[in-house]
Amino acid sequence: MTDAVTLHGYFRSGASYRVRIALNLKGIAYADAFHHLRKGEQNAPAYRAINPQGLLPALEIDGAVLTQSLAICEYLDEVHPEPALLPAEPIARAKVRAFAQVIACDTHPVQNLKVLANLRALGLDEAQINGWAAKVIEDGLDACSALIEGRSGTYCFGDSVTLADLFLVPQLVNARRFGVDLQRWPKLLEIERACLALDAFAKAAPENQPDAE
């Protein structure tokens, strides 16, 4: 067990959700430090000293501060290799990473609070902003669905949970928030149900966090 682990997050942060799942899967106990995104608490000088980007999450672990959820999850997997979140075979590892990056790099960042605030500043109304976010999410989920087309197994890449699942489930939560009709991706919904049946995912869910509103 790793001592003195602190997760800086927010219950509704999809990126924080990913890290909570990873910590739970690895059996790593951690303390929470909450920063309310809609109140701008992530921009407080004290938090900016921890993460200069002012983004969530940040993880204090092993005497270091780690940022960016994908980097954090991969670090946890390297230092606590069981259960493995990446396949051993290199091509399979690359495919899992690619799926996760569709969400982490090309989908979630384009519909996060900072981008939506910039759209408001440009004069778009809320319907246009929500439509933008929904379209970005739909494109991302189309890509994710195509990447696992024809694959069998309980989860995205077979019968073991991988990074792909850790990134998919929080993105589906965001999709619902923006009114995306998820029925067009039945396989993704099937995977989500399987994941949420696992204690590590259920405990990490936004509604189960101490700061949930």
XYZ file of C-alpha atoms in Angstrom:
213
model
C 0.000 0.000 0.000
C 1.308 3.441 -0.940
C 1.260 5.989 1.905
C 0.247 9.650 1.803
C -1.604 9.637 -1.503
C -3.799 12.664 -2.206
C -6.094 13.015 -5.198
C -7.011 16.563 -6.152
C -10.289 16.273 -7.981
C -13.960 17.121 -8.327
C -16.838 14.689 -8.359
C -18.007 15.724 -11.820
C -14.559 15.792 -13.420
C -14.338 12.973 -15.939
C -10.552 12.951 -15.762
C -10.665 12.655 -11.957
C -13.165 9.807 -12.346
C -10.633 7.861 -14.444
C -7.969 8.169 -11.772
C -10.375 7.200 -8.991
C -11.136 3.985 -10.878
C -7.440 3.236 -11.349
C -6.662 3.829 -7.677
C -9.548 1.578 -6.655
C -8.521 -1.194 -9.043
C -4.970 -1.074 -7.707
C -6.164 -1.092 -4.105
C -4.409 2.198 -3.317
C -5.947 4.157 -0.453
C -6.027 7.913 -0.963
C -7.255 11.133 0.586
C -9.410 13.566 -1.384
C -8.752 17.254 -1.899
C -11.738 18.771 -3.652
C -11.677 21.780 -5.987
C -15.070 22.964 -7.251
C -14.639 23.526 -10.975
C -17.736 25.657 -11.472
C -16.642 27.967 -8.671
C -13.189 28.290 -10.190
C -11.390 26.798 -7.215
C -8.930 25.105 -9.565
C -7.540 28.570 -10.330
C -6.691 29.407 -6.726
C -2.987 30.208 -6.266
C -2.566 27.344 -3.796
C -3.784 24.819 -6.357
C -1.902 26.466 -9.227
C 1.229 25.856 -7.196
C 0.390 22.143 -7.333
C -0.727 22.049 -10.970
C 0.281 25.094 -13.034
C -2.354 24.226 -15.653
C -5.118 24.621 -13.120
C -6.698 21.396 -14.338
C -7.968 18.366 -12.470
C -6.860 15.865 -11.410
C -3.471 16.062 -9.770
C -2.139 13.169 -7.732
C 0.346 13.539 -4.900
C 2.083 10.178 -4.623
C 5.530 8.780 -3.879
C 6.875 12.237 -3.077
C 5.819 13.697 -6.424
C 2.897 15.533 -7.999
C 1.549 13.919 -11.154
C -0.838 15.577 -13.585
C -2.777 14.485 -16.677
C -5.030 11.493 -16.055
C -3.528 9.276 -18.752
C -0.008 9.795 -17.411
C -1.243 9.169 -13.864
C -3.011 5.935 -14.789
C 0.021 4.643 -16.678
C 2.285 5.487 -13.727
C 0.006 3.589 -11.367
C 0.061 0.639 -13.740
C 3.851 0.639 -13.895
C 4.368 0.923 -10.134
C 1.456 -1.338 -9.146
C 1.307 -3.815 -12.045
C -1.614 -5.901 -10.777
C -4.217 -5.910 -12.119
C -2.619 -4.826 -15.388
C -4.383 -2.035 -17.258
C -2.417 -2.595 -20.465
C -1.934 -5.858 -22.355
C 1.515 -7.409 -22.437
C 1.662 -7.712 -26.232
C 2.907 -4.475 -27.886
C 0.299 -4.209 -30.657
C -2.509 -4.822 -28.185
C -1.033 -2.211 -25.846
C -0.934 0.324 -28.660
C -4.563 -0.353 -29.543
C -5.705 0.141 -25.943
C -3.697 3.366 -25.698
C -5.182 4.609 -28.985
C -8.725 4.029 -27.709
C -7.957 5.883 -24.473
C -6.374 8.754 -26.388
C -9.429 9.189 -28.612
C -11.179 10.225 -25.426
C -8.329 11.822 -23.487
C -6.892 13.862 -26.372
C -9.595 14.366 -28.992
C -12.975 14.198 -27.242
C -12.990 15.212 -23.597
C -10.705 18.279 -23.873
C -12.814 19.799 -26.657
C -15.962 19.780 -24.503
C -14.506 20.689 -21.121
C -15.425 23.761 -19.086
C -12.585 25.914 -20.388
C -13.530 25.379 -24.031
C -17.233 25.899 -23.341
C -16.442 29.140 -21.519
C -14.489 30.327 -24.558
C -17.471 29.555 -26.763
C -19.687 31.657 -24.484
C -17.168 34.479 -24.703
C -17.489 34.310 -28.506
C -21.220 34.880 -28.173
C -22.661 31.401 -28.713
C -25.866 30.675 -26.833
C -26.334 27.659 -24.569
C -28.120 25.597 -27.218
C -25.249 26.117 -29.651
C -22.675 25.311 -26.974
C -24.447 22.126 -25.917
C -24.808 21.153 -29.568
C -21.055 21.654 -30.051
C -20.251 19.468 -27.055
C -22.697 16.765 -28.115
C -21.266 16.631 -31.656
C -17.718 16.319 -30.333
C -18.781 13.471 -28.047
C -20.717 11.703 -30.801
C -17.710 11.813 -33.116
C -15.497 10.425 -30.358
C -17.863 7.607 -29.493
C -18.239 6.729 -33.183
C -14.467 6.326 -33.328
C -14.353 4.293 -30.114
C -17.088 2.008 -31.370
C -15.234 1.452 -34.640
C -11.992 0.659 -32.821
C -13.584 -2.282 -31.010
C -15.879 -3.439 -33.800
C -15.962 -7.218 -34.047
C -14.190 -7.729 -30.728
C -15.613 -10.148 -28.212
C -15.343 -10.121 -24.452
C -16.851 -8.368 -21.478
C -14.853 -5.154 -21.781
C -13.443 -3.005 -24.569
C -10.512 -5.322 -25.259
C -11.512 -8.738 -24.046
C -12.345 -10.093 -20.621
C -9.969 -7.917 -18.605
C -10.425 -4.265 -17.711
C -7.952 -1.975 -19.491
C -7.266 1.738 -19.728
C -9.858 1.839 -22.493
C -12.630 1.004 -20.036
C -11.369 3.548 -17.494
C -11.678 6.267 -20.113
C -14.907 5.091 -21.723
C -17.134 5.011 -18.639
C -16.563 8.637 -17.536
C -17.037 9.827 -21.106
C -20.448 8.168 -21.234
C -21.394 10.112 -18.102
C -20.395 13.337 -19.873
C -22.353 12.269 -22.940
C -25.554 11.976 -20.921
C -24.950 15.399 -19.396
C -25.065 16.901 -22.883
C -28.107 14.921 -23.975
C -26.355 12.514 -26.333
C -28.542 9.534 -27.284
C -26.320 6.602 -26.394
C -28.594 3.902 -27.802
C -26.740 4.064 -31.129
C -23.728 2.440 -29.419
C -25.184 -0.694 -27.772
C -21.788 -2.377 -27.398
C -20.402 0.605 -25.479
C -23.428 0.552 -23.182
C -22.978 -3.174 -22.627
C -19.359 -2.578 -21.620
C -20.405 0.254 -19.305
C -22.872 -2.017 -17.502
C -20.181 -4.646 -17.000
C -17.762 -2.051 -15.636
C -20.252 -0.513 -13.250
C -20.914 -3.947 -11.785
C -17.327 -3.847 -10.487
C -16.779 -2.310 -7.069
C -13.826 -0.212 -8.259
C -16.005 1.550 -10.832
C -19.072 1.874 -8.624
C -17.107 3.460 -5.774
C -15.516 5.916 -8.215
C -18.827 7.085 -9.717
C -19.496 10.834 -9.393
C -22.649 10.395 -7.345
C -20.729 8.370 -4.763
C -18.125 11.037 -4.021
C -18.179 13.060 -0.766
C -18.374 16.359 -2.679
C -21.282 15.262 -4.914
C -24.052 17.819 -5.147
